[in-house]
mmCIF file of C-alpha atoms (C1' of nucleotides) in Angstrom:
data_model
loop_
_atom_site.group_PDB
_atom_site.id
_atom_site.type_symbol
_atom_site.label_atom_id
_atom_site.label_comp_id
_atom_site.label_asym_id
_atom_site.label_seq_id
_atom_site.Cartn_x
_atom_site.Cartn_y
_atom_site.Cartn_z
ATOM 1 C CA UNK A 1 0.000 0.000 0.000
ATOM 2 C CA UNK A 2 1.114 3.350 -0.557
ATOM 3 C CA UNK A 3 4.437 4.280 0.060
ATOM 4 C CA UNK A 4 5.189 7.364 1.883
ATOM 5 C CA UNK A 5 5.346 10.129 -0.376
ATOM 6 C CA UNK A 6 4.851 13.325 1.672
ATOM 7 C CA UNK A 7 2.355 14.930 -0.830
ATOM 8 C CA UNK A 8 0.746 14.762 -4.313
ATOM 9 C CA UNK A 9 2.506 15.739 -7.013
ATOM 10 C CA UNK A 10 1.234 18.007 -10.046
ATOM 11 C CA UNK A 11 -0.702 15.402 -12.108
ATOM 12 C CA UNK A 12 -2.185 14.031 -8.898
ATOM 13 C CA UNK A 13 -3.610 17.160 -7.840
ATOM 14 C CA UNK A 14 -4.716 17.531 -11.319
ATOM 15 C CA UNK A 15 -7.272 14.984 -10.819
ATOM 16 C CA UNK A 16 -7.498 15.222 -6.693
ATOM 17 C CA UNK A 17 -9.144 18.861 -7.079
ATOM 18 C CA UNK A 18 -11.775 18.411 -9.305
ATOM 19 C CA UNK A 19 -12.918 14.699 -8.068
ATOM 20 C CA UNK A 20 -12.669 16.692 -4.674
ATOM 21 C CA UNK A 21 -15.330 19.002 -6.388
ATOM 22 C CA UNK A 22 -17.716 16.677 -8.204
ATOM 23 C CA UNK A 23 -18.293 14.939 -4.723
ATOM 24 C CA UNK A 24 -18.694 17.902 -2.950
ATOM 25 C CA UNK A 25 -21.288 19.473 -5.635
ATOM 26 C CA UNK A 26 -23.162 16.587 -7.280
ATOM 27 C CA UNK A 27 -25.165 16.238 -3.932
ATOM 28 C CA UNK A 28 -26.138 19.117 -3.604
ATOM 29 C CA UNK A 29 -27.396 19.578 -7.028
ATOM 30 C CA UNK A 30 -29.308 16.429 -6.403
ATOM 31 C CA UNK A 31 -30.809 17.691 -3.344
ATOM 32 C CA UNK A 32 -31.820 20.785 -4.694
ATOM 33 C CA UNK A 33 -34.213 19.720 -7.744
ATOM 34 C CA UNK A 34 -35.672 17.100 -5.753
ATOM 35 C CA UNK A 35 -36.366 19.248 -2.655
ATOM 36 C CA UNK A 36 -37.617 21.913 -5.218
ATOM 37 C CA UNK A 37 -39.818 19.381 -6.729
ATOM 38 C CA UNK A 38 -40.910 16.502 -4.068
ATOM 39 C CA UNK A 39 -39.411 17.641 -1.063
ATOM 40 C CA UNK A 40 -37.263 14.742 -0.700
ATOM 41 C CA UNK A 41 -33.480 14.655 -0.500
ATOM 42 C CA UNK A 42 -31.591 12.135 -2.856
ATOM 43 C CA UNK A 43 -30.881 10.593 -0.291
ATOM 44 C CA UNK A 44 -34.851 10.189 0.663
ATOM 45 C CA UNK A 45 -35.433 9.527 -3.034
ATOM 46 C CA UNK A 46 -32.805 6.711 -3.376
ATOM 47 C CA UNK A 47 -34.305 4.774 -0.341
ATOM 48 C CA UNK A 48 -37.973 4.766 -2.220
ATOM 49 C CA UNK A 49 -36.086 4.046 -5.598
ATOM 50 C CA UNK A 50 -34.226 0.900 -3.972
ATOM 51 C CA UNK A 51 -37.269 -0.459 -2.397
ATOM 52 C CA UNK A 52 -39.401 0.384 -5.979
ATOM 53 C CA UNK A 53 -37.264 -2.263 -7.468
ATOM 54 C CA UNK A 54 -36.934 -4.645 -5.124
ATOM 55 C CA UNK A 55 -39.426 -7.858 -4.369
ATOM 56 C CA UNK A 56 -42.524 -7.079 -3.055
ATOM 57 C CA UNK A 57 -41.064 -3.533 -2.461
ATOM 58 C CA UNK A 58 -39.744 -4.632 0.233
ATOM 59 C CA UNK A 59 -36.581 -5.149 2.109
ATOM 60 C CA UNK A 60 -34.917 -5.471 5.347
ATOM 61 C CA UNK A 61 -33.250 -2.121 6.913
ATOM 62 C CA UNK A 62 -29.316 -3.325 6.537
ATOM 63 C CA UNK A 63 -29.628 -4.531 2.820
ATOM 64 C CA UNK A 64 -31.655 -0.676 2.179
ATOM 65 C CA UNK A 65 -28.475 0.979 4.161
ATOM 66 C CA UNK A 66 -26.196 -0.969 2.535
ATOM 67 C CA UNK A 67 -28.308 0.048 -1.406
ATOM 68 C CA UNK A 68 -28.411 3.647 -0.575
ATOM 69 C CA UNK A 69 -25.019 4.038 0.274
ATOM 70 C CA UNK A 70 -25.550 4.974 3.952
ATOM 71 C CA UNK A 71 -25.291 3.801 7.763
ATOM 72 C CA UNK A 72 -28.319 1.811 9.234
ATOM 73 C CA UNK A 73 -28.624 4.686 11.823
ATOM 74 C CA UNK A 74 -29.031 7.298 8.912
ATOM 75 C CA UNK A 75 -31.706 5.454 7.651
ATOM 76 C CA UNK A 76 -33.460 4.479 10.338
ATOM 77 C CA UNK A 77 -33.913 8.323 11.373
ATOM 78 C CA UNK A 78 -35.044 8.838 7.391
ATOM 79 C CA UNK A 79 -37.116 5.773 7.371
ATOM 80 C CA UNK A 80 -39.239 7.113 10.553
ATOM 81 C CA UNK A 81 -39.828 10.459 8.590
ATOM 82 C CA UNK A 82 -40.519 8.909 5.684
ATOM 83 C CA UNK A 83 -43.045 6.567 7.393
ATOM 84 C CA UNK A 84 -44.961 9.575 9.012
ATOM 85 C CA UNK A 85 -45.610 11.065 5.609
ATOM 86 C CA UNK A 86 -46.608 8.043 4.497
ATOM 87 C CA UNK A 87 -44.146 6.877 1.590
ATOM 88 C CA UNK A 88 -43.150 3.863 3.599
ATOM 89 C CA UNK A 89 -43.991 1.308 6.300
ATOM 90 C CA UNK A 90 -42.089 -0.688 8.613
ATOM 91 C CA UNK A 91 -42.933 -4.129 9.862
ATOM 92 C CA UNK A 92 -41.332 -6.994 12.169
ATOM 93 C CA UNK A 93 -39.739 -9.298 10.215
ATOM 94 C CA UNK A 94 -41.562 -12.849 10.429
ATOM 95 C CA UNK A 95 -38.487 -15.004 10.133
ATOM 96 C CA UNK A 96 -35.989 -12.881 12.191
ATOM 97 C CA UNK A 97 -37.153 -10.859 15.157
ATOM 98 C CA UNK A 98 -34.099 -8.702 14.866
ATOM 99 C CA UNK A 99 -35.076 -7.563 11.697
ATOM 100 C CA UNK A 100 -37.558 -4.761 10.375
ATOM 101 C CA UNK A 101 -38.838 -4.930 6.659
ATOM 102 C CA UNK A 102 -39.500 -1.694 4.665
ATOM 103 C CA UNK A 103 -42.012 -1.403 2.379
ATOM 104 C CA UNK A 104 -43.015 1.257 -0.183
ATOM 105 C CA UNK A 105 -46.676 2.493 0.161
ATOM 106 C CA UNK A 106 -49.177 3.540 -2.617
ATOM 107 C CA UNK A 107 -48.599 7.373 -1.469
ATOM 108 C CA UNK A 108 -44.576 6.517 -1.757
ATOM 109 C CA UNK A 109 -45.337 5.125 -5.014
ATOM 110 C CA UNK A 110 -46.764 8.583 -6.464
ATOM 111 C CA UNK A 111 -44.370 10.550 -4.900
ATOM 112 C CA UNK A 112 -41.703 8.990 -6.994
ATOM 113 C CA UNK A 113 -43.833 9.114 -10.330
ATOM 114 C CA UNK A 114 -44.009 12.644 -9.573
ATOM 115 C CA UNK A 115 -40.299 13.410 -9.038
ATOM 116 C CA UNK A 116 -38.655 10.912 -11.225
ATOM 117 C CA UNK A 117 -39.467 12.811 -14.700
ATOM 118 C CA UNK A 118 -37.289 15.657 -13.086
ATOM 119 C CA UNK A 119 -35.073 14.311 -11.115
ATOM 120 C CA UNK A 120 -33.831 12.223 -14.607
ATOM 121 C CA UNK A 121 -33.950 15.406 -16.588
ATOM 122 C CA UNK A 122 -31.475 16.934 -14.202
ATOM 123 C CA UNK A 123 -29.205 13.901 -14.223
ATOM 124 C CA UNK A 124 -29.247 13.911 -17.710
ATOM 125 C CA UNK A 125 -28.376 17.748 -17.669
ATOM 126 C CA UNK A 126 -25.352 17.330 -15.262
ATOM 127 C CA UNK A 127 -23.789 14.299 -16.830
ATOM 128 C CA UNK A 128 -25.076 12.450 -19.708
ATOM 129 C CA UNK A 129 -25.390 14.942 -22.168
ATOM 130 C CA UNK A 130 -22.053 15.815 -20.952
ATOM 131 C CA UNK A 131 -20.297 12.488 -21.877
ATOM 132 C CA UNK A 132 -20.660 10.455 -24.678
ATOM 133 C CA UNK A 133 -21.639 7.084 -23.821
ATOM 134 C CA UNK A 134 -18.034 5.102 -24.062
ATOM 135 C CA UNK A 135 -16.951 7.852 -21.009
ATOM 136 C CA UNK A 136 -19.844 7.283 -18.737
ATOM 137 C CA UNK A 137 -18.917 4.012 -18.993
ATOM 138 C CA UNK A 138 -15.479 4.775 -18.458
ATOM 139 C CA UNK A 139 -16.498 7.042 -15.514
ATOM 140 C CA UNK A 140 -18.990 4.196 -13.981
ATOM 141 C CA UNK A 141 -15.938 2.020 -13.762
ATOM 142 C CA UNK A 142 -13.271 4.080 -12.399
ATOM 143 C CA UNK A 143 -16.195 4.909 -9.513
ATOM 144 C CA UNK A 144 -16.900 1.244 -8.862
ATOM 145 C CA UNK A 145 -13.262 0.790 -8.480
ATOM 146 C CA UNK A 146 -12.900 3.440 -5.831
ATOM 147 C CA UNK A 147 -15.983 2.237 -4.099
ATOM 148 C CA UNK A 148 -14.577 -1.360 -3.623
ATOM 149 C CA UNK A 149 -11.520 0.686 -1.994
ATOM 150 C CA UNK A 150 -13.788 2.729 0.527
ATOM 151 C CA UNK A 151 -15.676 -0.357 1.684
ATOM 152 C CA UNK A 152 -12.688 -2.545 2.025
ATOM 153 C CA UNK A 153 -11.361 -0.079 4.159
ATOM 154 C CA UNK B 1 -30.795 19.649 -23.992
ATOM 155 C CA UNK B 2 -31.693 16.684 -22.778
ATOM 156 C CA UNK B 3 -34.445 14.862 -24.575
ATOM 157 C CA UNK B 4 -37.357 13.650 -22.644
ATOM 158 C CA UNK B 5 -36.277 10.167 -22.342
ATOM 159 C CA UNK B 6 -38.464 8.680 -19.866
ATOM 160 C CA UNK B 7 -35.315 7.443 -17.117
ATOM 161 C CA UNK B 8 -31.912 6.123 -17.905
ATOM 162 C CA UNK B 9 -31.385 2.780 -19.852
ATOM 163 C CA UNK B 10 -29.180 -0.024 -18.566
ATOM 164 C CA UNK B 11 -26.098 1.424 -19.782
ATOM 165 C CA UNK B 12 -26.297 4.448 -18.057
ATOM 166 C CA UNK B 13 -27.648 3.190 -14.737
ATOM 167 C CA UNK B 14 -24.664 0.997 -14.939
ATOM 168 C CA UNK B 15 -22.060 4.251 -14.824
ATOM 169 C CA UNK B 16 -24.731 6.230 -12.886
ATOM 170 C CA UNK B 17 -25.019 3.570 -9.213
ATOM 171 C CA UNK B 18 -21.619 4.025 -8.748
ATOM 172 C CA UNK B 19 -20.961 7.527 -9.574
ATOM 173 C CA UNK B 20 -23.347 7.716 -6.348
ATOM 174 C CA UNK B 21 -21.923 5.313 -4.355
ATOM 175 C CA UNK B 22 -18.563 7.309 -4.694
ATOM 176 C CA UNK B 23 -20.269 11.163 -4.298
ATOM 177 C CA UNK B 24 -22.139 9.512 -1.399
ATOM 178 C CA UNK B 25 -19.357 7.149 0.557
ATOM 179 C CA UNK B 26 -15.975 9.221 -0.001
ATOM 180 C CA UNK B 27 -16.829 12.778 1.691
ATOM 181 C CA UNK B 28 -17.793 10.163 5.000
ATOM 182 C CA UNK B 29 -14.482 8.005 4.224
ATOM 183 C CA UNK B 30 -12.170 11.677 4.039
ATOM 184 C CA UNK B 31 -14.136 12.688 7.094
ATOM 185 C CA UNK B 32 -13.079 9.536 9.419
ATOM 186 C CA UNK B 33 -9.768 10.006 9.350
ATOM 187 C CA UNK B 34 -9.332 13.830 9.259
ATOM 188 C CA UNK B 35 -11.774 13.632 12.147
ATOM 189 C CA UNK B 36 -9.456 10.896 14.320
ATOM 190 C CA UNK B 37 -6.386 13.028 13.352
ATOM 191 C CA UNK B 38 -7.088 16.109 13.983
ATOM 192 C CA UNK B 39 -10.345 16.853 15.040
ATOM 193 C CA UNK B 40 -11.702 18.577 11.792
ATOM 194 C CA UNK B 41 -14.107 17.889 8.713
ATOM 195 C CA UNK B 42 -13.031 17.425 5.374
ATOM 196 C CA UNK B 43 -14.185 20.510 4.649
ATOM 197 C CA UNK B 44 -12.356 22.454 7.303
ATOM 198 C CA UNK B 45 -9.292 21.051 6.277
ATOM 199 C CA UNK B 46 -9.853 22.029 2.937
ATOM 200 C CA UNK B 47 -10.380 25.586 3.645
ATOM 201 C CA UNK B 48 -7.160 25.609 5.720
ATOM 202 C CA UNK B 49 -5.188 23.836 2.710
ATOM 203 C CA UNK B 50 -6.522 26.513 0.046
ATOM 204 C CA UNK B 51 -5.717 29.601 2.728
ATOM 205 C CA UNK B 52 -2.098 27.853 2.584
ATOM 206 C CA UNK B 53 -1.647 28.049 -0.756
ATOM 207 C CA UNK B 54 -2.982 31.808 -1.015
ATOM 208 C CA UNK B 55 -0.805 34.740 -1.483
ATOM 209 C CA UNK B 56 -0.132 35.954 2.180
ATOM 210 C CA UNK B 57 -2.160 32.920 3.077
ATOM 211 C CA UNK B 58 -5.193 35.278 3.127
ATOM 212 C CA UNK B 59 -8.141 35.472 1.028
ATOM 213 C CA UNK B 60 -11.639 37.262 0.684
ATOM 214 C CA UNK B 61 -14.436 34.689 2.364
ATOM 215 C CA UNK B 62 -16.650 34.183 -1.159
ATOM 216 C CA UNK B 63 -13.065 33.153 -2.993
ATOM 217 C CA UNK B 64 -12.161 31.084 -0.494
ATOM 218 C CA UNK B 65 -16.179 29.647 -0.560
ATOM 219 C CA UNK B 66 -15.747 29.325 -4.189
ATOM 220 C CA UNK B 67 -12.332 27.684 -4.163
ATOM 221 C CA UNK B 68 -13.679 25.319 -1.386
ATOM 222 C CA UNK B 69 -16.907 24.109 -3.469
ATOM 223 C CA UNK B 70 -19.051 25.411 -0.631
ATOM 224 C CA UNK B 71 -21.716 28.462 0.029
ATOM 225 C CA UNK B 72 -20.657 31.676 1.240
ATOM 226 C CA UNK B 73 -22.955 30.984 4.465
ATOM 227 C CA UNK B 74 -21.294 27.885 5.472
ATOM 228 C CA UNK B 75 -18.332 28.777 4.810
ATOM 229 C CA UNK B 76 -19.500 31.687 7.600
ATOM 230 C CA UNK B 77 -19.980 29.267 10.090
ATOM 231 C CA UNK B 78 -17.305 27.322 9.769
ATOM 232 C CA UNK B 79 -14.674 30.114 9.487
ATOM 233 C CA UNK B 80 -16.497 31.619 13.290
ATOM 234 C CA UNK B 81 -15.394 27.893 14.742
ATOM 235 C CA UNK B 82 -11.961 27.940 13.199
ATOM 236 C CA UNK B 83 -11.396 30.887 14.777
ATOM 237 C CA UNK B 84 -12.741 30.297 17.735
ATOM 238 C CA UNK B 85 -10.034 27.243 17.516
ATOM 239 C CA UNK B 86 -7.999 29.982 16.779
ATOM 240 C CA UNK B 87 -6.643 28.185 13.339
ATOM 241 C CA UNK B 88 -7.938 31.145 11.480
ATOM 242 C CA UNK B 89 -7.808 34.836 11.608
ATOM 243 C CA UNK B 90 -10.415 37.326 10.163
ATOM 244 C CA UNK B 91 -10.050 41.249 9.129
ATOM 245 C CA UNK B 92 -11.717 43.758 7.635
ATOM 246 C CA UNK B 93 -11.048 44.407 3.913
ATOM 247 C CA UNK B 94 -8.954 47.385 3.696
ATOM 248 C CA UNK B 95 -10.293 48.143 -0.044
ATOM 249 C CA UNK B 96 -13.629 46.965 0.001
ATOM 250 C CA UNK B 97 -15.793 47.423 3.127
ATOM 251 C CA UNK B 98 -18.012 44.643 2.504
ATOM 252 C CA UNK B 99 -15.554 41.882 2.111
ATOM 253 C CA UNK B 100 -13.819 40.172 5.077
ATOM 254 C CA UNK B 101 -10.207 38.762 4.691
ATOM 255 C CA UNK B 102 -9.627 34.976 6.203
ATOM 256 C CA UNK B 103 -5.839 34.486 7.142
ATOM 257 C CA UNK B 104 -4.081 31.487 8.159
ATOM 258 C CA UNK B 105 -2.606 31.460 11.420
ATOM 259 C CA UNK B 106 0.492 29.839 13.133
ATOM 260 C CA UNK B 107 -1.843 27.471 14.853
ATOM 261 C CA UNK B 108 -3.980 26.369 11.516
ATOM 262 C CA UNK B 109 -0.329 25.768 9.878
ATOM 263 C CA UNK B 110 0.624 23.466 12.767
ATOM 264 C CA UNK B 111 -2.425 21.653 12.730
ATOM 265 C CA UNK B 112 -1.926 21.357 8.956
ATOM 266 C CA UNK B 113 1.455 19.854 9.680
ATOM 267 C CA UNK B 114 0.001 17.127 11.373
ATOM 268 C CA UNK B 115 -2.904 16.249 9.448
ATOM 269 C CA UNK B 116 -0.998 16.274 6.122
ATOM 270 C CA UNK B 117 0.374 12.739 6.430
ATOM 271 C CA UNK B 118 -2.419 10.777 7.475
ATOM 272 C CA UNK B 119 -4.798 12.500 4.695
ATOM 273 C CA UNK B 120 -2.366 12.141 2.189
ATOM 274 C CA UNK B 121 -2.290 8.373 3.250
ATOM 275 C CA UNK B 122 -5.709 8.190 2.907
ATOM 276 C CA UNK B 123 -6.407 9.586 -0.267
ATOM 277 C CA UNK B 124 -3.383 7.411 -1.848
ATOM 278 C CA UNK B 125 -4.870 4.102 -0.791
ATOM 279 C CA UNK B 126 -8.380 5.165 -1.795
ATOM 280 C CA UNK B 127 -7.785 6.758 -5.450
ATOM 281 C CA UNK B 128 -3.755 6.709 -6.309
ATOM 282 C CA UNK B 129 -3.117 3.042 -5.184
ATOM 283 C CA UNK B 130 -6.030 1.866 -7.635
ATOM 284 C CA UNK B 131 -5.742 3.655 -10.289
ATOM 285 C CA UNK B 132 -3.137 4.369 -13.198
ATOM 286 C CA UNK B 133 -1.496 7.521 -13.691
ATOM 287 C CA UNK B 134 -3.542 7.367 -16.911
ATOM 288 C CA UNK B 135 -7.183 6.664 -15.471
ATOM 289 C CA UNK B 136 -6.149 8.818 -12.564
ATOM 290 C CA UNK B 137 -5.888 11.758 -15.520
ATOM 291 C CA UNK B 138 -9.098 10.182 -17.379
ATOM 292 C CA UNK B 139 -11.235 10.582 -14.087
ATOM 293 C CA UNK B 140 -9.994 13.914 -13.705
ATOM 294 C CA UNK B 141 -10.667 15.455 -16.579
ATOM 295 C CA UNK B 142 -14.478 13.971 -16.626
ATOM 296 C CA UNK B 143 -14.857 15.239 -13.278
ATOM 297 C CA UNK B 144 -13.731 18.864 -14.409
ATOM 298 C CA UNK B 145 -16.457 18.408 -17.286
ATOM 299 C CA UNK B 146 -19.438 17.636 -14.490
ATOM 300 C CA UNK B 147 -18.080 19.871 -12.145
ATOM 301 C CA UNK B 148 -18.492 23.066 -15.069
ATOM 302 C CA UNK B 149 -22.082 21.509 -15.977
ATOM 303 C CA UNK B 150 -22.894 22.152 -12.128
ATOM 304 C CA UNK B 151 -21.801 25.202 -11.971
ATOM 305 C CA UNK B 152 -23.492 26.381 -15.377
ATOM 306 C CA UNK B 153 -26.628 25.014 -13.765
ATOM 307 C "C1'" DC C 1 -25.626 64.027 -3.418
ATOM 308 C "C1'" DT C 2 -29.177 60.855 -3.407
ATOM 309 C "C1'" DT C 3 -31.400 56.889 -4.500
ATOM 310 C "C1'" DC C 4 -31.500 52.268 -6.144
ATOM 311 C "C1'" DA C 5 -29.708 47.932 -7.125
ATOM 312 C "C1'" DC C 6 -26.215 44.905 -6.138
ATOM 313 C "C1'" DT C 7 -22.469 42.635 -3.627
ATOM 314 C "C1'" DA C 8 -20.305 40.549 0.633
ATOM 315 C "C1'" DC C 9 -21.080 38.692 4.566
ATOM 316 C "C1'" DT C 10 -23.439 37.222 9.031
ATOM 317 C "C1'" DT C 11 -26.891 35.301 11.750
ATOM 318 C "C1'" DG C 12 -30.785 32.462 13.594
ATOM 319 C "C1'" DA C 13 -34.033 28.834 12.869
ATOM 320 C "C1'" DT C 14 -34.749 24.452 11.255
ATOM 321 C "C1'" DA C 15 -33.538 20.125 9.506
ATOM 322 C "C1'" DC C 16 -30.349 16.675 9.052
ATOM 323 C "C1'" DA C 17 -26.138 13.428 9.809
ATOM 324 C "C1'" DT C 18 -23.353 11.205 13.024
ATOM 325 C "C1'" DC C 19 -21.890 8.962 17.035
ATOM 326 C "C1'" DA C 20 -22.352 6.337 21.104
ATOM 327 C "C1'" DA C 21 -25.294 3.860 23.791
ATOM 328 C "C1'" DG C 22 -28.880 0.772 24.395
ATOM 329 C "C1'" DC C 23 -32.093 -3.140 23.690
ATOM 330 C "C1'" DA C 24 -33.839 -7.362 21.788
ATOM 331 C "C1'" DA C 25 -33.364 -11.334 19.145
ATOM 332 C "C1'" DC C 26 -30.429 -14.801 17.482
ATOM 333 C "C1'" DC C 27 -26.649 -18.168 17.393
ATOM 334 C "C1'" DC C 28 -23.553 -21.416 19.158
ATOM 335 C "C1'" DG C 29 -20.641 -23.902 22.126
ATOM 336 C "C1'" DA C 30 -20.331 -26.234 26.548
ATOM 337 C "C1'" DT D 1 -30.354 -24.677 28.464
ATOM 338 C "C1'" DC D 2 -27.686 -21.205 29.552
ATOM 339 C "C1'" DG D 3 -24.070 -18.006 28.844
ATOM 340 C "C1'" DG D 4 -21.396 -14.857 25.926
ATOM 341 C "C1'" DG D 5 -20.856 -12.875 21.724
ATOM 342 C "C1'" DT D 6 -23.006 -11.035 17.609
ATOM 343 C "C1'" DT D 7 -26.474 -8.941 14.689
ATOM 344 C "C1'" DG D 8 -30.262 -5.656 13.603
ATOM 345 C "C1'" DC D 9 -32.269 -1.795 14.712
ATOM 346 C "C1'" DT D 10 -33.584 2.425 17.379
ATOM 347 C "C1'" DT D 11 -32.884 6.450 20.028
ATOM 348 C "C1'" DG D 12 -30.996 10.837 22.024
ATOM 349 C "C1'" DA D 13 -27.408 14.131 22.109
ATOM 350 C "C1'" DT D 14 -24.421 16.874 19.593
ATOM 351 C "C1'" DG D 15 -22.650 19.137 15.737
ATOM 352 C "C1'" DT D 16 -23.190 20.705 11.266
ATOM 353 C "C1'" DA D 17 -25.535 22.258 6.728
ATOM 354 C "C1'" DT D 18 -29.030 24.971 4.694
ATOM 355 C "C1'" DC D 19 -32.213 28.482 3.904
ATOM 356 C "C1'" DA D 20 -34.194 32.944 4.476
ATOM 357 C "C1'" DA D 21 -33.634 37.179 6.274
ATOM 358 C "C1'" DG D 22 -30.943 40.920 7.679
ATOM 359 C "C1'" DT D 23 -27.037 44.495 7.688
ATOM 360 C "C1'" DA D 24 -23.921 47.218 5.635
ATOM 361 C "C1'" DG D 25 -20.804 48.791 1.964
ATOM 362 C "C1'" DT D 26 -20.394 49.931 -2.977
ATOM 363 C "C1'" DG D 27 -21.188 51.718 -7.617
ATOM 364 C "C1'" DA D 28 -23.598 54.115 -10.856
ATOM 365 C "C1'" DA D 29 -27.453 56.645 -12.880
ATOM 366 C "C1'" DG D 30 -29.879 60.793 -12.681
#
DNA sequence: CTTCACTACTTGATACATCAAGCAACCCGA
DNA sequence: TCGGGTTGCTTGATGTATCAAGTAGTGAAG
């Protein structure tokens, strides 16, 4: 593993600074159309996309955390808010008494056929009619890469 | 721009899940460590590391915002704690009556001095250690071209 | 020289993320 | 079957981001 250089040099930096800046701006940007539009966060949104696509719309707390990119504690505070306004429900899981199943509700389900239209116009906006398809691939591998990395550490 | 296609095909949700993951999991994985080091957010450090470079190691507050990828109000906030940690120094503009200059102090350099090492650890074995000096360039310069499309927006 | 719009920044309220602690349920070996 | 360790989740406290509103300085038109 990396051997003690004491800083990065030019070329480094050259990518450092602006990967520093596309994950310190892309959320935002996120948040902003969606709050604008649904009142949901992306990070709110994800947790109703990742249950809208999974069986039953439902799944277990950890495997939604582990989806949306986020701790178990972030989502249960989310999942309670979400739950009072009615895009979600929690129930005991029958087959393991530890766990809590998640489900997307009729009123979640609207809420994301109102925002997705939107929300994929603005994605679109910010990267894909940015790069041509061979670089978003490009892109989508280099960040899978770097993912493996933060969760092996 | 961006033609009403109805959401992203599997192509581009392919790029698009991990280009999340990473904007969502790295600021928290930069965070950690800074945070064990030294006490200070990613973002904190960062301001400290741009005043360094400045001339004087000073700089108006909305350059230094700017520079940092943060709001002007934020960047309020956390310049009043910094100094309150006395890392950071701030003076009246002697030219322009609105603006406030943000210096470095000896104490922010000294706590720079010992949170270099570990950071620069951490950022090697997350990004430099996987990737090529080539793909490390490639990433980059695609996250320059998102980072402009934000800002346009 | 005054008014009006704009820029630079700060502040306070609210909402959110994070961390540590806690509580059950489960699992497994003795 | 009981004890200790682990897993899954929740909660409460604390700190931080965000937004809207406010203050004050500036520049420029009339």
């Amino acid at each position: 593993m990396s051997d003690e250089a004491p800083w990065l040099d030019d070329e480094e930096m050259a990518a450092w600074l602006p990967l520093i800046g596309l994950v310190m701006r892309l959320p935002g940007a996120l948040d902003q159309s969606l709050r604008r539009d649904v009142g949901l966060s992306h990070f709110e949104y994800g947790v109703l996309v990742v249950l809208e696509h999974a069986e039953d719309q439902t799944m277990r707390m950890s495997d939604l955390a582990y989806l949306c990119n986020g701790s178990l504690s972030r989502l249960s505070h989310v999942a309670r808010r979400l739950e009072k306004d009615g895009l979600l429900r929690r129930s005991a899981c029958p087959t393991d008494g530890r766990s809590t199943l998640a489900a997307l509700t009729d009123g979640g389900r609207e809420v994301l056929k109102r925002a997705a239209p939107g929300h994929v116009r603005t994605v679109r906006s910010l990267i894909f009619d940015e790069l041509s398809r061979e670089e978003a691939k490009v892109l989508g591998d280099l960040a899978k890469r770097i993912v493996a990395r933060i969760q092996a550490a």
